[in-house]
PDB file of C-alpha atoms and ligand atoms in Angstrom:
ATOM      1  CA  MET A   4      -1.043  43.942 -34.841  1.00 47.00           C
ATOM      2  CA  LYS A   5       2.320  43.289 -33.159  1.00 51.00           C
ATOM      3  CA  PRO A   6       2.317  43.485 -29.347  1.00 52.00           C
ATOM      4  CA  CYS A   7       3.814  46.825 -28.283  1.00 53.00           C
ATOM      5  CA  TRP A   8       5.559  45.618 -25.118  1.00 54.00           C
ATOM      6  CA  HIS A   9       7.882  48.690 -25.179  1.00 57.00           C
ATOM      7  CA  LEU A  10       4.836  50.962 -24.855  1.00 56.00           C
ATOM      8  CA  VAL A  11       3.641  49.259 -21.673  1.00 58.00           C
ATOM      9  CA  SER A  12       4.664  51.167 -18.571  1.00 66.00           C
ATOM     10  CA  GLY A  13       7.142  49.676 -16.099  1.00 64.00           C
ATOM     11  CA  ALA A  14       4.463  49.276 -13.426  1.00 64.00           C
ATOM     12  CA  ALA A  15       2.100  47.495 -15.806  1.00 64.00           C
ATOM     13  CA  ARG A  16       4.926  45.180 -16.946  1.00 60.00           C
ATOM     14  CA  ALA A  17       5.707  44.310 -13.327  1.00 61.00           C
ATOM     15  CA  ALA A  18       2.021  43.563 -12.691  1.00 61.00           C
ATOM     16  CA  VAL A  19       1.893  41.224 -15.707  1.00 53.00           C
ATOM     17  CA  LEU A  20       5.053  39.411 -14.610  1.00 54.00           C
ATOM     18  CA  VAL A  21       3.756  38.961 -11.046  1.00 57.00           C
ATOM     19  CA  TRP A  22       0.444  37.659 -12.400  1.00 58.00           C
ATOM     20  CA  VAL A  23       2.182  35.143 -14.694  1.00 53.00           C
ATOM     21  CA  GLY A  24       4.422  34.034 -11.798  1.00 51.00           C
ATOM     22  CA  LEU A  25       1.490  33.519  -9.407  1.00 53.00           C
ATOM     23  CA  ALA A  26      -0.433  31.553 -12.043  1.00 53.00           C
ATOM     24  CA  GLY A  27       2.587  29.225 -12.326  1.00 49.00           C
ATOM     25  CA  VAL A  28       2.745  28.725  -8.550  1.00 52.00           C
ATOM     26  CA  ALA A  29      -1.003  27.969  -8.442  1.00 50.00           C
ATOM     27  CA  ARG A  30      -0.604  25.371 -11.207  1.00 51.00           C
ATOM     28  CA  ALA A  31       2.345  23.711  -9.446  1.00 48.00           C
ATOM     29  CA  GLN A  32       0.317  23.468  -6.211  1.00 48.00           C
ATOM     30  CA  GLN A  33      -2.473  21.581  -8.000  1.00 48.00           C
ATOM     31  CA  GLU A  34      -0.061  18.723  -8.880  1.00 46.00           C
ATOM     32  CA  PRO A  35      -0.498  15.846  -6.413  1.00 48.00           C
ATOM     33  CA  GLU A  36       2.659  15.114  -4.444  1.00 50.00           C
ATOM     34  CA  HIS A  37       3.280  11.747  -6.146  1.00 58.00           C
ATOM     35  CA  ALA A  38       2.307  12.714  -9.663  1.00 63.00           C
ATOM     36  CA  HIS A  39       4.415  11.147 -12.369  1.00 74.00           C
ATOM     37  CA  ALA A  40       4.355  11.407 -16.124  1.00 73.00           C
ATOM     38  CA  LYS A  41       1.756   9.143 -17.702  1.00 80.00           C
ATOM     39  CA  ALA A  42       3.475   6.140 -19.270  1.00 83.00           C
ATOM     40  CA  ALA A  43       2.149   3.636 -21.784  1.00 84.00           C
ATOM     41  CA  VAL A  44       0.541   0.653 -20.063  1.00 80.00           C
ATOM     42  CA  SER A  45       2.441  -2.568 -20.731  1.00 80.00           C
ATOM     43  CA  SER A  46       0.243  -5.423 -21.963  1.00 87.00           C
ATOM     44  CA  GLU A  47       3.041  -7.992 -22.137  1.00 96.00           C
ATOM     45  CA  ILE A  48       6.382  -8.481 -20.513  1.00 97.00           C
ATOM     46  CA  THR A  49       9.358  -9.682 -22.557  1.00 98.00           C
ATOM     47  CA  VAL A  50      11.816 -11.906 -20.731  1.00 97.00           C
ATOM     48  CA  THR A  51      15.229 -12.409 -22.327  1.00 97.00           C
ATOM     49  CA  ALA A  52      17.756 -14.863 -20.943  1.00 91.00           C
ATOM     50  CA  ASP A  53      20.378 -17.114 -22.444  1.00 83.00           C
ATOM     51  CA  GLY A  54      19.695 -15.716 -25.910  1.00 84.00           C
ATOM     52  CA  ARG A  55      16.029 -16.693 -25.699  1.00 89.00           C
ATOM     53  CA  SER A  56      13.233 -14.141 -25.619  1.00 94.00           C
ATOM     54  CA  MET A  57       9.603 -14.667 -24.730  1.00 95.00           C
ATOM     55  CA  ALA A  58       6.608 -12.371 -24.273  1.00 97.00           C
ATOM     56  CA  LEU A  59       4.290 -13.218 -21.397  1.00 97.00           C
ATOM     57  CA  THR A  60       0.761 -11.980 -20.757  1.00 97.00           C
ATOM     58  CA  VAL A  61      -0.900 -11.216 -17.415  1.00 97.00           C
ATOM     59  CA  ALA A  62      -2.816 -14.510 -17.696  1.00 97.00           C
ATOM     60  CA  GLN A  63       0.435 -16.449 -18.156  1.00 97.00           C
ATOM     61  CA  ILE A  64       2.090 -14.716 -15.202  1.00 97.00           C
ATOM     62  CA  GLU A  65      -0.990 -15.308 -13.021  1.00 97.00           C
ATOM     63  CA  ALA A  66      -0.996 -19.010 -13.972  1.00 97.00           C
ATOM     64  CA  MET A  67       2.432 -19.407 -12.308  1.00 97.00           C
ATOM     65  CA  PRO A  68       2.804 -20.031  -8.544  1.00 97.00           C
ATOM     66  CA  GLN A  69       1.790 -16.763  -6.858  1.00 98.00           C
ATOM     67  CA  LYS A  70       3.612 -14.920  -4.122  1.00 98.00           C
ATOM     68  CA  THR A  71       2.074 -12.163  -2.003  1.00 98.00           C
ATOM     69  CA  VAL A  72       4.199  -9.546  -0.230  1.00 98.00           C
ATOM     70  CA  THR A  73       3.248  -6.634   1.986  1.00 98.00           C
ATOM     71  CA  VAL A  74       5.664  -3.716   1.751  1.00 97.00           C
ATOM     72  CA  HIS A  75       5.817  -0.225   3.137  1.00 95.00           C
ATOM     73  CA  ASN A  76       5.897   2.313   0.293  1.00 94.00           C
ATOM     74  CA  ALA A  77       8.046   5.102   1.749  1.00 90.00           C
ATOM     75  CA  HIS A  78       6.870   7.464  -0.986  1.00 91.00           C
ATOM     76  CA  ALA A  79       3.147   6.841  -0.632  1.00 91.00           C
ATOM     77  CA  LYS A  80       3.641   6.439   3.168  1.00 95.00           C
ATOM     78  CA  ALA A  81       1.359   3.395   3.084  1.00 95.00           C
ATOM     79  CA  ASP A  82       1.549  -0.386   3.398  1.00 97.00           C
ATOM     80  CA  GLU A  83       0.791  -2.080   0.083  1.00 97.00           C
ATOM     81  CA  THR A  84       0.093  -5.745  -0.653  1.00 98.00           C
ATOM     82  CA  TYR A  85       1.314  -6.930  -4.043  1.00 98.00           C
ATOM     83  CA  ALA A  86       0.752 -10.349  -5.649  1.00 98.00           C
ATOM     84  CA  GLY A  87       2.521 -11.897  -8.606  1.00 98.00           C
ATOM     85  CA  VAL A  88       5.273 -14.321  -9.496  1.00 98.00           C
ATOM     86  CA  ALA A  89       8.639 -14.398  -7.732  1.00 98.00           C
ATOM     87  CA  LEU A  90      11.234 -13.229 -10.255  1.00 98.00           C
ATOM     88  CA  GLY A  91      13.495 -16.167  -9.343  1.00 96.00           C
ATOM     89  CA  ASP A  92      10.658 -18.618 -10.186  1.00 96.00           C
ATOM     90  CA  LEU A  93      10.127 -16.834 -13.494  1.00 96.00           C
ATOM     91  CA  LEU A  94      13.833 -17.017 -14.363  1.00 95.00           C
ATOM     92  CA  ALA A  95      13.911 -20.728 -13.452  1.00 93.00           C
ATOM     93  CA  ARG A  96      11.547 -21.262 -16.398  1.00 90.00           C
ATOM     94  CA  PHE A  97      14.215 -19.770 -18.626  1.00 87.00           C
ATOM     95  CA  GLY A  98      16.904 -22.242 -17.647  1.00 83.00           C
ATOM     96  CA  LEU A  99      18.269 -20.122 -14.806  1.00 86.00           C
ATOM     97  CA  ALA A 100      17.418 -22.370 -11.871  1.00 88.00           C
ATOM     98  CA  VAL A 101      19.819 -22.174  -8.934  1.00 90.00           C
ATOM     99  CA  ALA A 102      19.212 -25.732  -7.700  1.00 89.00           C
ATOM    100  CA  THR A 103      22.697 -26.838  -8.790  1.00 94.00           C
ATOM    101  CA  HIS A 104      26.162 -25.537  -7.943  1.00 94.00           C
ATOM    102  CA  GLU A 105      26.614 -24.451 -11.588  1.00 94.00           C
ATOM    103  CA  GLY A 106      23.280 -22.635 -11.449  1.00 93.00           C
ATOM    104  CA  GLU A 107      24.373 -20.769  -8.328  1.00 94.00           C
ATOM    105  CA  ARG A 108      27.732 -19.861  -9.884  1.00 95.00           C
ATOM    106  CA  LYS A 109      25.940 -18.439 -12.895  1.00 95.00           C
ATOM    107  CA  ALA A 110      23.589 -16.362 -10.698  1.00 95.00           C
ATOM    108  CA  GLU A 111      26.585 -14.985  -8.811  1.00 97.00           C
ATOM    109  CA  LYS A 112      27.971 -13.617 -12.090  1.00 97.00           C
ATOM    110  CA  SER A 113      24.697 -12.328 -13.548  1.00 97.00           C
ATOM    111  CA  TYR A 114      22.454  -9.328 -13.237  1.00 98.00           C
ATOM    112  CA  VAL A 115      18.855  -8.565 -14.107  1.00 98.00           C
ATOM    113  CA  ARG A 116      17.895  -5.440 -16.033  1.00 98.00           C
ATOM    114  CA  ALA A 117      14.229  -4.492 -15.553  1.00 98.00           C
ATOM    115  CA  GLU A 118      12.716  -1.791 -17.750  1.00 98.00           C
ATOM    116  CA  GLY A 119       9.403   0.060 -17.952  1.00 98.00           C
ATOM    117  CA  THR A 120       7.546   1.350 -21.016  1.00 97.00           C
ATOM    118  CA  ASP A 121       9.031   4.803 -20.305  1.00 97.00           C
ATOM    119  CA  HIS A 122      12.530   3.220 -20.565  1.00 98.00           C
ATOM    120  CA  TYR A 123      13.254   3.776 -16.872  1.00 98.00           C
ATOM    121  CA  PHE A 124      15.374   0.792 -15.888  1.00 98.00           C
ATOM    122  CA  VAL A 125      17.092  -0.648 -12.839  1.00 98.00           C
ATOM    123  CA  LEU A 126      19.512  -3.466 -12.106  1.00 98.00           C
ATOM    124  CA  TYR A 127      19.407  -6.253  -9.559  1.00 98.00           C
ATOM    125  CA  SER A 128      22.110  -8.790  -8.905  1.00 98.00           C
ATOM    126  CA  THR A 129      20.591 -12.137  -9.906  1.00 97.00           C
ATOM    127  CA  VAL A 130      21.400 -13.446  -6.414  1.00 97.00           C
ATOM    128  CA  GLU A 131      19.126 -10.741  -4.943  1.00 97.00           C
ATOM    129  CA  VAL A 132      16.099 -12.101  -6.812  1.00 97.00           C
ATOM    130  CA  GLU A 133      16.714 -15.749  -5.913  1.00 96.00           C
ATOM    131  CA  GLY A 134      14.652 -16.751  -2.893  1.00 93.00           C
ATOM    132  CA  ALA A 135      16.966 -19.735  -2.328  1.00 93.00           C
ATOM    133  CA  MET A 136      19.998 -17.463  -2.031  1.00 95.00           C
ATOM    134  CA  HIS A 137      18.853 -14.153  -0.603  1.00 96.00           C
ATOM    135  CA  THR A 138      16.551 -12.760   2.058  1.00 95.00           C
ATOM    136  CA  GLY A 139      13.661 -10.757   0.728  1.00 94.00           C
ATOM    137  CA  ASP A 140      11.451 -11.100  -2.305  1.00 98.00           C
ATOM    138  CA  VAL A 141      11.480  -9.516  -5.728  1.00 98.00           C
ATOM    139  CA  ILE A 142       8.215 -10.156  -7.547  1.00 98.00           C
ATOM    140  CA  VAL A 143       6.646  -9.326 -10.881  1.00 98.00           C
ATOM    141  CA  ALA A 144       3.335  -8.114  -9.493  1.00 98.00           C
ATOM    142  CA  THR A 145       0.055  -8.008 -11.387  1.00 98.00           C
ATOM    143  CA  LYS A 146      -2.115  -7.060  -8.397  1.00 98.00           C
ATOM    144  CA  LEU A 147      -2.086  -4.374  -5.715  1.00 98.00           C
ATOM    145  CA  ASN A 148      -4.369  -4.898  -2.721  1.00 97.00           C
ATOM    146  CA  GLY A 149      -6.246  -7.599  -4.665  1.00 97.00           C
ATOM    147  CA  LYS A 150      -6.919  -5.476  -7.740  1.00 97.00           C
ATOM    148  CA  ALA A 151      -5.238  -4.826 -11.099  1.00 97.00           C
ATOM    149  CA  LEU A 152      -2.473  -2.215 -10.874  1.00 96.00           C
ATOM    150  CA  GLY A 153      -4.314   0.564 -12.728  1.00 93.00           C
ATOM    151  CA  GLU A 154      -2.039   3.312 -13.998  1.00 91.00           C
ATOM    152  CA  ASP A 155       1.028   1.460 -12.678  1.00 94.00           C
ATOM    153  CA  GLY A 156       0.489  -0.851 -15.679  1.00 95.00           C
ATOM    154  CA  SER A 157      -0.177  -4.554 -16.124  1.00 97.00           C
ATOM    155  CA  PHE A 158       3.085  -5.476 -14.375  1.00 98.00           C
ATOM    156  CA  LYS A 159       5.154  -3.841 -11.656  1.00 98.00           C
ATOM    157  CA  LEU A 160       8.439  -5.048 -10.234  1.00 98.00           C
ATOM    158  CA  VAL A 161       8.444  -4.784  -6.429  1.00 98.00           C
ATOM    159  CA  SER A 162      11.176  -5.640  -3.916  1.00 98.00           C
ATOM    160  CA  THR A 163      10.792  -6.083  -0.177  1.00 97.00           C
ATOM    161  CA  GLU A 164      14.321  -5.201   0.959  1.00 95.00           C
ATOM    162  CA  ASP A 165      14.787  -1.754  -0.545  1.00 95.00           C
ATOM    163  CA  LYS A 166      14.141   1.132   1.859  1.00 92.00           C
ATOM    164  CA  LYS A 167      12.871   3.299  -1.005  1.00 93.00           C
ATOM    165  CA  PRO A 168      10.713   2.278  -3.993  1.00 95.00           C
ATOM    166  CA  ALA A 169      13.272   3.495  -6.561  1.00 96.00           C
ATOM    167  CA  ARG A 170      13.950  -0.039  -7.865  1.00 98.00           C
ATOM    168  CA  TRP A 171      10.268  -0.806  -8.161  1.00 98.00           C
ATOM    169  CA  VAL A 172       9.436  -0.512 -11.857  1.00 98.00           C
ATOM    170  CA  ARG A 173       5.959   0.601 -12.891  1.00 97.00           C
ATOM    171  CA  ASN A 174       4.676  -0.442 -16.329  1.00 97.00           C
ATOM    172  CA  LEU A 175       7.325  -3.158 -16.348  1.00 98.00           C
ATOM    173  CA  SER A 176       7.772  -4.309 -19.953  1.00 98.00           C
ATOM    174  CA  ALA A 177      11.148  -6.052 -20.223  1.00 98.00           C
ATOM    175  CA  ILE A 178      13.373  -8.197 -18.065  1.00 98.00           C
ATOM    176  CA  SER A 179      16.738  -9.397 -19.299  1.00 97.00           C
ATOM    177  CA  VAL A 180      19.455 -11.378 -17.601  1.00 97.00           C
ATOM    178  CA  MET A 181      23.077 -10.719 -18.464  1.00 96.00           C
ATOM    179  CA  THR A 182      26.029 -12.818 -17.353  1.00 96.00           C
ATOM    180  CA  VAL A 183      29.369 -11.112 -16.844  1.00 97.00           C
ATOM    181  CA  GLU A 184      32.272 -13.257 -18.037  1.00 91.00           C
TER     182      GLU A 184
HETATM  183  N1  LIG B 227       8.566   2.988 -14.976  1.00 80.57           N
HETATM  184  C1  LIG B 227       9.047   3.730 -13.978  1.00 80.57           C
HETATM  185  N2  LIG B 227       9.139   3.202 -12.756  1.00 80.57           N
HETATM  186  C2  LIG B 227       9.659   3.930 -11.731  1.00 80.57           C
HETATM  187  C3  LIG B 227      10.112   5.250 -11.934  1.00 80.57           C
HETATM  188  C4  LIG B 227      10.004   5.789 -13.244  1.00 80.57           C
HETATM  189  O1  LIG B 227      10.359   6.944 -13.526  1.00 80.57           O
HETATM  190  N3  LIG B 227       9.455   5.002 -14.228  1.00 80.57           N
HETATM  191  N4  LIG B 227      10.637   5.974 -10.866  1.00 80.57           N
HETATM  192  C5  LIG B 227      11.139   5.187  -9.738  1.00 80.57           C
HETATM  193  C6  LIG B 227      11.427   6.003  -8.572  1.00 80.57           C
HETATM  194  S1  LIG B 227      12.872   6.899  -8.586  1.00 80.57           S
HETATM  195  C7  LIG B 227      10.623   5.987  -7.465  1.00 80.57           C
HETATM  196  S2  LIG B 227      11.052   6.792  -6.077  1.00 80.57           S
HETATM  197  C8  LIG B 227       9.351   5.261  -7.475  1.00 80.57           C
HETATM  198  C9  LIG B 227       8.243   6.219  -7.157  1.00 80.57           C
HETATM  199  O2  LIG B 227       7.045   5.571  -7.296  1.00 80.57           O
HETATM  200  P1  LIG B 227       5.668   6.301  -7.058  1.00 80.57           P
HETATM  201  O3  LIG B 227       5.723   7.613  -7.800  1.00 80.57           O
HETATM  202  O4  LIG B 227       4.672   5.358  -7.619  1.00 80.57           O
HETATM  203  O5  LIG B 227       5.561   6.505  -5.588  1.00 80.57           O
HETATM  204  O6  LIG B 227       9.076   4.597  -8.703  1.00 80.57           O
HETATM  205  C10 LIG B 227      10.193   4.054  -9.342  1.00 80.57           C
HETATM  206  N5  LIG B 227       9.748   3.350 -10.511  1.00 80.57           N
HETATM  207 MO1  LIG B 228      12.867   8.146  -6.636  1.00 80.57          MO
END
């Protein structure tokens, strides 16, 4: 039988609409304040630089020299301690060391594109991620407060100088360096 909406009285229609509206409000209020869409968890991170591409696992990242940073997450309104590899140290393994004048010149003309499994991506100037050139740390974290990152994925990019966590990338899955000529 087809619904006979035209037969329903005006008052009854209004009641149905109010009920549907209130149900929507109740649902919205159940969402936690920092809820975000569930994204696929990254199991590897692909680093591309100078035409070379390499996938790295958590074990490989954790075998590199580790850096620990404590940052205030303005969204979560909490201090968080992340551990992982400094992005500059990671890039140095891909021939992007800034120990020489030429290396520095290249960094000054390059940028880093960091992307998550949900395709959210951000840019950093390469200079910003080089501890030898810039204040602050940008790390590829694999741990938060001593534990795996959970639903933030296997890897998360975290920076200490940003006032908001918008350039932190959860479920980090790809890092590529581009040089502007
Ligand atoms: N992968 C991924 N990372 C992301 C985002 C996103 O949509 N996807 N949003 C960014 C933005 S705009 C903010 S403010 C913070 C919010 O992080 P939180 O929800 O974990 O507090 O994550 C950043 N990192
Ligand atoms: Mo944001």
